Structures are given as C-alpha cells and as structure tokens.
Coordinates of C-alpha atoms and ligand atoms in Angstrom, one line a residue:
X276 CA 0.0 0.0 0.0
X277 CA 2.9 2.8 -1.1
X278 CA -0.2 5.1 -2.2
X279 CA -2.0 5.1 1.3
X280 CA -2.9 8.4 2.4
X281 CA -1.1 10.0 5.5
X282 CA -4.1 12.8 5.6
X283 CA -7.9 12.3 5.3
X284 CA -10.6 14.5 6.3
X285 CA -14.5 13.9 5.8
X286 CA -17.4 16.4 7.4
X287 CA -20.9 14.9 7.4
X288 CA -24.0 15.7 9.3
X289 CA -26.7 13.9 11.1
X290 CA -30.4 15.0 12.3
X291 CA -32.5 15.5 15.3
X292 CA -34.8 12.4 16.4
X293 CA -38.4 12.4 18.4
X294 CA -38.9 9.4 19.9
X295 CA -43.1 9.1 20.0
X296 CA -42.8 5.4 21.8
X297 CA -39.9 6.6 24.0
X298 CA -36.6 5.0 25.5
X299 CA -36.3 5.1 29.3
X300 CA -34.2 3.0 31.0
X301 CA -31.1 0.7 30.6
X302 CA -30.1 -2.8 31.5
X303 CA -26.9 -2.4 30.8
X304 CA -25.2 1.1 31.6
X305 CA -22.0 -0.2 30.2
X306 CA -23.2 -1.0 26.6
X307 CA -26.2 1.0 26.8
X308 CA -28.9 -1.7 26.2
X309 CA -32.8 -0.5 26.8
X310 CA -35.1 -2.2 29.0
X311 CA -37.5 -1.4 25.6
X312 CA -37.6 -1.0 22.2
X313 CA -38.6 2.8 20.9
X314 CA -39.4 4.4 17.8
X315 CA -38.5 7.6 16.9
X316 CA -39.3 10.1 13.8
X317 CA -36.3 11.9 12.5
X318 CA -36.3 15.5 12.2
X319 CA -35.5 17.8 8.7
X320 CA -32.0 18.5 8.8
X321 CA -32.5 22.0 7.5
X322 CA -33.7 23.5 10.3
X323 CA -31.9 21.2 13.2
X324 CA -28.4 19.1 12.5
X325 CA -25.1 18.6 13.8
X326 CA -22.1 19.1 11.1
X327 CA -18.9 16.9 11.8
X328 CA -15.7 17.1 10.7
X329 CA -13.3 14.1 11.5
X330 CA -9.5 14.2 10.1
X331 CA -7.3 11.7 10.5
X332 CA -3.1 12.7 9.7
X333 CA 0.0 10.6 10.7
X334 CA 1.2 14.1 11.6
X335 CA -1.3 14.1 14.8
X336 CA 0.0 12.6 18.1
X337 CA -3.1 12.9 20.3
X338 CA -6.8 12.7 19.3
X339 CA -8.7 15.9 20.3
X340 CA -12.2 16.8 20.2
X341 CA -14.0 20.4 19.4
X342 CA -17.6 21.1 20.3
X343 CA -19.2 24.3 18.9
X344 CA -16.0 26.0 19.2
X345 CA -14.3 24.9 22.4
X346 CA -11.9 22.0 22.9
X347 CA -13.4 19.6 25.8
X348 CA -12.1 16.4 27.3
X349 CA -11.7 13.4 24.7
X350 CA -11.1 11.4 27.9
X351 CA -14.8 11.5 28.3
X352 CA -16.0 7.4 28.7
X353 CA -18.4 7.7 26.5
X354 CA -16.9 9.3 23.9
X355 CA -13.9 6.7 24.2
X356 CA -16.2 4.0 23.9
X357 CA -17.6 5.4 20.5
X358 CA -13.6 5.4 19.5
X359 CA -12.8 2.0 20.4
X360 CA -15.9 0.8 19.0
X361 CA -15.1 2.1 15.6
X362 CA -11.5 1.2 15.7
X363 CA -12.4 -2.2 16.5
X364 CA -14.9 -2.2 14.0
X365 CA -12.2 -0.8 11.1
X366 CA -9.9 -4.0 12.5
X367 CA -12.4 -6.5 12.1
X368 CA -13.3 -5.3 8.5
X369 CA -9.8 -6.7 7.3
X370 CA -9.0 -9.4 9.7
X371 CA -7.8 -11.1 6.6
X372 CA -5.5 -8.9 5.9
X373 CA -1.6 -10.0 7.1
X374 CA -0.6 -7.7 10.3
X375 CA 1.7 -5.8 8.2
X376 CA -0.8 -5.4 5.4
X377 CA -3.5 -3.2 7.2
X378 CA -3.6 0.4 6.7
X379 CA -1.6 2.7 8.7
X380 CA -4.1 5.0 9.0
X381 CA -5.5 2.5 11.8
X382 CA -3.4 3.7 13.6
X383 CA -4.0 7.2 13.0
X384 CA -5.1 10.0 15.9
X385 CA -8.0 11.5 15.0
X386 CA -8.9 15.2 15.5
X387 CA -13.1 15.9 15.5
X388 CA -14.9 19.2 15.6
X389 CA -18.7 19.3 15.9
X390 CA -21.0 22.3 15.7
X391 CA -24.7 22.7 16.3
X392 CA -27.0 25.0 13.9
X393 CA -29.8 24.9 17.1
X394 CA -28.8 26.7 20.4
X395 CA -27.6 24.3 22.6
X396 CA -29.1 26.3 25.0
X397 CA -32.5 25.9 23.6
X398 CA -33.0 23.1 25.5
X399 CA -33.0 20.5 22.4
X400 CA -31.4 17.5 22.8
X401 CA -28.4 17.2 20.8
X402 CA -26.5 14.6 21.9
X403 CA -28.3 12.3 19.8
X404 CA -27.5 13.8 16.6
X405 CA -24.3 14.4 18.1
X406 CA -23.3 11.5 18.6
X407 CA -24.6 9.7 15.1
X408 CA -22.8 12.1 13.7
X409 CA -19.5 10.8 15.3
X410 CA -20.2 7.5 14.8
X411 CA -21.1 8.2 10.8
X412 CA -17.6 11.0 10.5
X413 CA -15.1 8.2 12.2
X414 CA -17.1 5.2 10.2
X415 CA -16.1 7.1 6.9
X416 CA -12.4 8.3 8.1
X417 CA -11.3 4.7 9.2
X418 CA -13.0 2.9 6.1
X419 CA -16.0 1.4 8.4
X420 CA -19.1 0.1 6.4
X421 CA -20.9 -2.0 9.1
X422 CA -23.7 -1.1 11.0
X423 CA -22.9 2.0 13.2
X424 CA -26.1 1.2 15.4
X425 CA -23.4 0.3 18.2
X426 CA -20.9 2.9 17.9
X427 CA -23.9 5.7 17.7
X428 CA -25.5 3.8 20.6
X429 CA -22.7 3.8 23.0
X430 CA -22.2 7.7 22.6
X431 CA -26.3 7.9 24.0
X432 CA -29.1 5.7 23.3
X433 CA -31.0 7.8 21.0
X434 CA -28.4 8.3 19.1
X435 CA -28.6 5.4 17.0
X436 CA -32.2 6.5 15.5
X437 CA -30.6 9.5 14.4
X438 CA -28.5 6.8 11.6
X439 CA -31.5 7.0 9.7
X440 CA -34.3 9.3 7.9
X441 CA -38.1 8.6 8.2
X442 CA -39.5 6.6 11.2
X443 CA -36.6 4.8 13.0
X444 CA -37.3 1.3 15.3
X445 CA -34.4 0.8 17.9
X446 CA -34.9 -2.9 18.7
X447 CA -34.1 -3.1 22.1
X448 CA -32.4 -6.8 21.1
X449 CA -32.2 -9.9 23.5
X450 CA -28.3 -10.6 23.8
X451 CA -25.9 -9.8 26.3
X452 CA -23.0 -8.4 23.9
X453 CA -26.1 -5.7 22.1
X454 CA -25.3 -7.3 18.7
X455 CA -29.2 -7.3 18.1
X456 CA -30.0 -3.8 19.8
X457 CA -30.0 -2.2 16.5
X458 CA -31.5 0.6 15.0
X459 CA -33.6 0.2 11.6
X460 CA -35.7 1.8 9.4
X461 CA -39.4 1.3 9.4
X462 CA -40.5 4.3 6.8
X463 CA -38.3 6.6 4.5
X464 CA -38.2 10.1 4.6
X465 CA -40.7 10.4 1.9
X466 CA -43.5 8.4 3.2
X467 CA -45.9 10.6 4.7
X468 CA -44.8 13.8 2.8
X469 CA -48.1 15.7 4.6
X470 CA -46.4 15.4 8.2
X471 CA -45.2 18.8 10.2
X472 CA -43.5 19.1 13.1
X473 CA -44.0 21.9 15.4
X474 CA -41.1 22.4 18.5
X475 CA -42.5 24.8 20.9
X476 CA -39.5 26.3 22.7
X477 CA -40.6 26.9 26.4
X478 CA -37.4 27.5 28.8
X479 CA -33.8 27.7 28.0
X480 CA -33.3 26.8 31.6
X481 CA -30.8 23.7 31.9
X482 CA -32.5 20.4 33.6
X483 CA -31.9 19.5 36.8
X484 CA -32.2 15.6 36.2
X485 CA -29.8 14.7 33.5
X486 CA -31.6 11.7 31.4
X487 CA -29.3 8.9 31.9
X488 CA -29.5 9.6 35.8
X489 CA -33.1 10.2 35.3
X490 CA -33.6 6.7 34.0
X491 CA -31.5 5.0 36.4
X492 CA -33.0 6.0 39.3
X493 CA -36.1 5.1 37.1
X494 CA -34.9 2.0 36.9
X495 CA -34.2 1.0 40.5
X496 CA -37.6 2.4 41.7
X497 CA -40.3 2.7 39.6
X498 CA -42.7 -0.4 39.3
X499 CA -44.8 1.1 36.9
X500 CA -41.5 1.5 34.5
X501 CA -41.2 -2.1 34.9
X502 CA -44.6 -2.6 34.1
X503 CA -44.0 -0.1 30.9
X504 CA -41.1 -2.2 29.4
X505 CA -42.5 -5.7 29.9
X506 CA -45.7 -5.3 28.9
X507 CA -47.3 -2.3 27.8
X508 CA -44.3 -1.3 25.2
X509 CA -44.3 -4.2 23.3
X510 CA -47.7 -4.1 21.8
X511 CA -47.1 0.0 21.4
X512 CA -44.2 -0.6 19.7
X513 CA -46.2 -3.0 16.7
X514 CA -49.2 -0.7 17.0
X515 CA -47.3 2.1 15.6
X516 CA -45.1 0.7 13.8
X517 CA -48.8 -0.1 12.1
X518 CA -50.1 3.2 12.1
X519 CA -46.8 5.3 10.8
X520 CA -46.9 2.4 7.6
X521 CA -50.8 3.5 7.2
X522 CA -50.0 7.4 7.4
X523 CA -53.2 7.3 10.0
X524 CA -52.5 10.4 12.0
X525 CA -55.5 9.9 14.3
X526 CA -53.6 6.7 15.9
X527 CA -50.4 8.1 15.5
X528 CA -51.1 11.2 17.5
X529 CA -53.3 9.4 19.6
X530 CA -50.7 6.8 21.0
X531 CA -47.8 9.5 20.8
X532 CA -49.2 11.7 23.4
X533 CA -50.3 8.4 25.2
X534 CA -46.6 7.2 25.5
X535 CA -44.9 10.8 25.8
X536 CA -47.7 10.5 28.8
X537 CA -47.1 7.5 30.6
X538 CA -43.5 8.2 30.4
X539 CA -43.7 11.2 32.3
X540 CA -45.9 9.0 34.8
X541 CA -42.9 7.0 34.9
X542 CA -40.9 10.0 36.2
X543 CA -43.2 10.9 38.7
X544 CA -43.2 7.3 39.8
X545 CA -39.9 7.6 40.6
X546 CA -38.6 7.8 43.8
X547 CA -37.9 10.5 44.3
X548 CA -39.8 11.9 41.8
X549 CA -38.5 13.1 38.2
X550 CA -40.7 16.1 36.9
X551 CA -39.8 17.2 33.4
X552 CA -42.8 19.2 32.9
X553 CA -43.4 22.5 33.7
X554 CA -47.0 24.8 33.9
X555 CA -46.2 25.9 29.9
X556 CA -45.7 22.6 29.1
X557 CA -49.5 21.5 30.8
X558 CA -50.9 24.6 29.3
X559 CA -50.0 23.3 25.6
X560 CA -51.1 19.6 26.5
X561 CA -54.4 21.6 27.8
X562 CA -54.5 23.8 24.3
X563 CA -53.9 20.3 22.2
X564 CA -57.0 18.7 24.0
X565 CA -59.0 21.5 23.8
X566 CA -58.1 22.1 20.5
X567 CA -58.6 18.5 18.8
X568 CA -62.1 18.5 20.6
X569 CA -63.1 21.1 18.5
X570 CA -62.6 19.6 15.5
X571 CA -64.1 16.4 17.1
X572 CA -60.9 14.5 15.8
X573 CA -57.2 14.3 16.9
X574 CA -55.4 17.2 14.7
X575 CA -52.7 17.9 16.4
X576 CA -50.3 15.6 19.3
X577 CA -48.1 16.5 21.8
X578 CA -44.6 14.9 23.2
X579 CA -42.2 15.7 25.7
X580 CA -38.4 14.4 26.3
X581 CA -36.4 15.3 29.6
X582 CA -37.9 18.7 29.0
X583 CA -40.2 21.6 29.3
X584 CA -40.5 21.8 25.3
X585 CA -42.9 20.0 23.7
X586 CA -43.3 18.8 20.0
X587 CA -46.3 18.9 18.4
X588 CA -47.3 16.7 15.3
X589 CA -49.8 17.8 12.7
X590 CA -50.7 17.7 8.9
X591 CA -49.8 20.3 6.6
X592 CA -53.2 21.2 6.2
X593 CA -53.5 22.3 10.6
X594 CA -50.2 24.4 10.7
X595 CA -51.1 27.8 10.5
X596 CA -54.4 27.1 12.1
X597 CA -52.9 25.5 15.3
X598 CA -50.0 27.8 15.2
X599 CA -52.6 31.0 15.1
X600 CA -53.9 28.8 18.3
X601 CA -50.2 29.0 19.9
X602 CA -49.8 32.9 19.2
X603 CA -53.3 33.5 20.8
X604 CA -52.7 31.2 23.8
X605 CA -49.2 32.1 24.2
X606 CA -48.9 35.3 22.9
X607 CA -45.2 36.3 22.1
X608 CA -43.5 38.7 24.4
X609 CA -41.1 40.9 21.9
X610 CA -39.7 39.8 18.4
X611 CA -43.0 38.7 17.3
X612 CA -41.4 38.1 13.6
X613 CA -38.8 36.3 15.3
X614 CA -41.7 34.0 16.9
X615 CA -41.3 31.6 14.1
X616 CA -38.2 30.0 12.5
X617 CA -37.6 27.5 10.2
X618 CA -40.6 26.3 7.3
X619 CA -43.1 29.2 6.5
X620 CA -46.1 29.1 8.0
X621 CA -49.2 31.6 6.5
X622 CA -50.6 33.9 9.0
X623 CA -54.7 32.5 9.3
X624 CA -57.4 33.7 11.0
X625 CA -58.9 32.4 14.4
X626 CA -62.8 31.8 14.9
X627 CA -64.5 33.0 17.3
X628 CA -65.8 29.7 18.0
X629 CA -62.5 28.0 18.7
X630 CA -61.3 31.4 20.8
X631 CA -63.9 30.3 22.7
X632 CA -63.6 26.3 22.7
X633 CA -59.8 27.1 23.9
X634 CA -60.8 28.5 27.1
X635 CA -57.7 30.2 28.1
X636 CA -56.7 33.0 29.6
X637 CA -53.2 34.0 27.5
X638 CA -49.8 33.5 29.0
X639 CA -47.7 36.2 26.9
X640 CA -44.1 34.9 26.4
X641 CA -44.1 31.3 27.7
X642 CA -43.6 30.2 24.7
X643 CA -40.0 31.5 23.7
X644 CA -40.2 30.7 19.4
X645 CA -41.5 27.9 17.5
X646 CA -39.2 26.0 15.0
X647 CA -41.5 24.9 12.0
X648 CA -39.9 21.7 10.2
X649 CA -40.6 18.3 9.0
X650 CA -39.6 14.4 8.5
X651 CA -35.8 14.4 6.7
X652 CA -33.2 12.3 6.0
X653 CA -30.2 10.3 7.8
X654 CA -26.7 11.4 8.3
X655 CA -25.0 13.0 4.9
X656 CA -22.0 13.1 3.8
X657 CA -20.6 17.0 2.4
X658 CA -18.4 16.4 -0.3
X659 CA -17.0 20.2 -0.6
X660 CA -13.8 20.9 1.0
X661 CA -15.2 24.0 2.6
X662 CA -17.6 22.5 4.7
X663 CA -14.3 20.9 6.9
X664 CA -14.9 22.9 10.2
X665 CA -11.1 22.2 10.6
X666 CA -8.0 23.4 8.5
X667 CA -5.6 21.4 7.4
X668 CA -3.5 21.4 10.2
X669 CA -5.9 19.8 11.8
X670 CA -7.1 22.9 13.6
X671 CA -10.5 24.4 14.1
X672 CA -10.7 26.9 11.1
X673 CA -11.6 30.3 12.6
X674 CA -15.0 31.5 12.3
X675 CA -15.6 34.6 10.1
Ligands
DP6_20 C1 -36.6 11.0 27.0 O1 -30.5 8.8 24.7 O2 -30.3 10.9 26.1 O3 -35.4 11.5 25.1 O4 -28.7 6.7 26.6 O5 -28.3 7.8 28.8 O6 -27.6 9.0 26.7 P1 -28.6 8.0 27.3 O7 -30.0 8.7 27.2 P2 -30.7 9.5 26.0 O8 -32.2 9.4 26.5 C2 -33.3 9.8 25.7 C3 -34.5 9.8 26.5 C4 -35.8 10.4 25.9 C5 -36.6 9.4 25.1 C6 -36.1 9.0 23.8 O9 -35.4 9.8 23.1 O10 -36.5 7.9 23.4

C-alpha cells in the first residue's frame, strides 16, 4: 500500500430524532442496552443538525475533540467507547489482511470538531444527533461500512435512530453483547410527505435531572417503568409501527401523546420523583385537547423528552391554524417576527368559535419561538472541502 494516504478529512451531518414510543431505561449502563424498544421520527436537517468534521493525519500525536467552538475532554467514557468501537470495528473489516498489510491510517489519531446549527441552550437535545454524527464521521475516516447502530448507541441511546431518515425502530435486542439492539428503518423520509412538526421552545433553563441519571433511578424504583417495558411497550411498539406504515394520523397522535404521557408517569413514579414538565408545558397539552375536541378529531399531538419543550405533530393542512392557536394562547412577548423559524407558516385567522372552545386566559411569552420543520433524512456526507470545520493542520478553522 505505497499510495496510502497520510491525511484524510471527511465532514458529514446527522439530524434531530423524536422518539413518540420513547426509551427510558437501561439494562446495561455499560453498553447502553434499553429495557424497551422505541421508535422515533427523525427530524429535517435543515432547520436542526449537527455538522462533523473528523480528520485523520499521521502528523497528529493525540486525538482531540471540538464542540461548537471549544476544545473539551476526549477522555470522556463515553466518547472513548464510540472510539474503540469504531476502531475495533475498522480492524475486524480486514482481519484477513496480514498484520503488516493493514492500513496505517489505523493507527492514526484522530482530530473531530462538531457544531450545532440549534442553540444548545435551547433546551433540544443534541447529543443524539451528536453523537450519530461521530459515529457516521469516524465510520467514513477509518473505512468502516458495518452497521454503526453500536458505535452511535454507545455515545447515547437515542443516538442510533438518528443513523436513519423517516420513522426509525431501535430494537431493544435480546443478547448480552447488544449485537441485536439495533436501529432500523421502518418508513423513509418520503413516506408521509403531509407530516409537520411543530417544536414549541418553552425555557432555556438547563434540567436538573440529566436523562441517563433520570432513567437510572427510574430503573431501581419505579414499578410502573417495569410494568412499561414488559408489557405495555411491546404491543405499542407494533401498534405504531402499524399506524406510521398507514399514514393514520388519528392513531399516531393518539398513541404518541399516550406514550410521551405514561413516560412522564414513569418520572413521577420515581422515587424520588422526576418532573420534566413544567406549567407551559401542561398549558400546551391543555390547548392540544382543547383544540382536537373542537374539530371532534385528533389534529394535532403533543410529546415531551427530559424537557419543558414539547413537540407537536400535525398535517400540513392544521399548521397555520394551530399555530394562530399557539400565538393566541401564548402570545409572544417581543420579536414577534422572530416567533417563528424554520418552514413558513401563512398567517390565518382564528374563529371566534375555537377562541372560545380554547378556554384560556393568555400567558404572553411562555412560549419562547417555534421551529417549524418536518420528516428528513439520515446522516450526509458533504463532499466540498469548505464545509471541513477544521483546517488542514488539523485545527478548528476560525469562524468569520
Ligand atoms: C426521554 O439517549 O439521552 O429523550 O442513553 O443515557 O444517553 P442516554 O439517554 P438519552 O435518553 C433519551 C430519553 C428520551 C426518550 C427517547 O429519546 O427515546
């Protein structure tokens, strides 16, 4: 191999996921192995994604890691793990190669810089996008082409539905070693083109329970998580696997907000008890209830991760209706052209009728801004040179 490269850089990017049957709890912290399968929807990438570059250079004597701008500790476990993994992974590909036949670049330190176009401080989560998007950068640096669903996984759980566009399964598998807790994709990006997503930004305010903490204390003390896993997430999981293949929104949304609630039962069933929720976040389960019982149908669902925001799922033909229902509920404090980002919503009229049916008194500026976006793709890969977020010295490029 006289021609092998001593220098290889490769950027890609990865997407946001929703889980609506959601992930909560491990049996095995070490590997990161769920107590239950989930299924998640993967977000556009255009309005929420993480960019990675990962360069590899026989120059490099350490491996170092950048994220959004600052250098932090690549001594982190978990971030190790999803090195080793991959490494391992890029070994096992040519095991029949001699010893002194495999690539140097093996052997290569790796530098990795990762940015965020969503606030961090937003309150999204973004280590699941985060870390597919390590897992996909080193998979294409080392030469990897197996599944990533482990190195993803072992980064944080949800990461490895963010490997894929469309609706994404994570089976939670059976085995010991994870080999069959593996993400897959149930529907592409393209099958249920009518599908919105709304993310209602409440409180920038960092948690104070971390998820994996959340779920372990979950774990050791809640029998109604137990209860969850073994029997009630199974059928769930077949049920909407069901509904998301017969684009039928009523049972979609239905068992979404059904699982995004028993979850949060789950939290509160924990001892002591985990509250994610806030009063905003009530008011907008309130406004969807209200709201779908006007139309006598389910129009619009609500969800909620380890957070305050929630994310509401609709058909194109609700948005600006139910948004109009968000502004007048929750009417925004300053910036109101700033209210909304991402897809463009069309400014409509609200009756009189479902004023009324909404029964609320307003809360101005509890709602922060809405990101408007949709189903999208997995992790890409950007071919042009200037999308390397570091120089060739292996260096974060500086930010003009
Ligand atoms: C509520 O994947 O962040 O968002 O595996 O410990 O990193 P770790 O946890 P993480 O948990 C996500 C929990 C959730 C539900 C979900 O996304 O399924």
């Amino acid at each position: 191999m006289a021609s092998e490269q001593s220098y290889l850089a490769v950027t890609c990017t990865a997407p946001v996921n929703i889980a609506v049957i959601k992930y909560w709890g491990k049996r095995d912290e070490e590997l990161i192995l769920p107590i239950n399968s989930s299924l998640s929807v993967t977000l556009h990438q255009d309005q929420l994604k993480t960019t990675t570059t990962a360069v590899i250079s026989k120059d490099f004597t350490e491996d170092r890691i950048w994220l959004n701008g600052r250098e932090e500790d690549i001594g982190q476990p978990r971030i190790q793990a999803c090195l080793r993994e991959i490494r391992r992974l890029a070994r096992k590909r040519r095991s029949g190669d001699e010893e002194d036949q495999l690539p140097l670049s093996l052997n290569y330190k790796v530098h990795v810089a990762s940015v965020n176009n969503f606030p961090t401080a937003a309150g999204l989560a973004s280590s699941a996008s985060g870390y597919a998007c390590l897992a996909y950068a080193l998979a294409r640096v080392y030469g990897v082409e197996s599944d990533l669903s482990e190195v993803a996984r072992r980064g944080s759980g949800s990461a490895c539905r963010s490997l894929y566009g469309g609706f994404v399964e994570w089976q939670m598998g059976e085995q010991a070693d994870g080999k069959d807790s593996i993400a897959r994709q149930v529907a592409p990006e393209s099958h249920w083109p009518e599908l919105r997503v709304l993310i209602l930004v409440v409180s920038a305010e960092k948690k104070l329970t971390g998820s994996t903490v959340g779920m372990q204390t979950s774990v050791k003390t809640s029998p109604l998580l137990k209860f969850r896993a073994e029997t009630v997430v199974p059928a769930r999981m077949a049920e909407m696997i069901r509904y998301v293949k017969e684009r039928n929104f009523q049972g979609f949304g239905q068992l979404t907000m059904k699982d995004s609630n028993q979850f949060h039962a789950t939290c509160l069933d924990t001892f002591p008890p985990i509250s994610y929720l806030n009063d905003t976040s009530r008011r907008i389960i309130h406004l969807v209830h209200r709201f779908n019982a006007h139309h006598g149908q389910t129009k619009v669902a609500y969800t909620f991760d380890a957070g305050p925001n929630a994310v509401i799922f609709t058909l194109d033909n609700t948005v600006a209706e139910f948004v109009a229902a968000v502004r007048h509920s929750f009417p925004p404090e300053s910036n109101g052209d700033k209210f909304l980002k991402g897809l463009p919503v069309k400014p409509a009229p609200l009756s009189d009728e479902l004023k009324a049916a909404l029964g609320m008194d307003p809360t101005p500026g509890a709602i922060k801004y809405i990101i408007a976006t949709q189903v999208g793709p997995g992790p890409q890969v950007l071919d042009h040179p200037h999308a390397h977020l570091l120089g060739p010295d292996g260096l974060p490029k500086p930010t003009v």
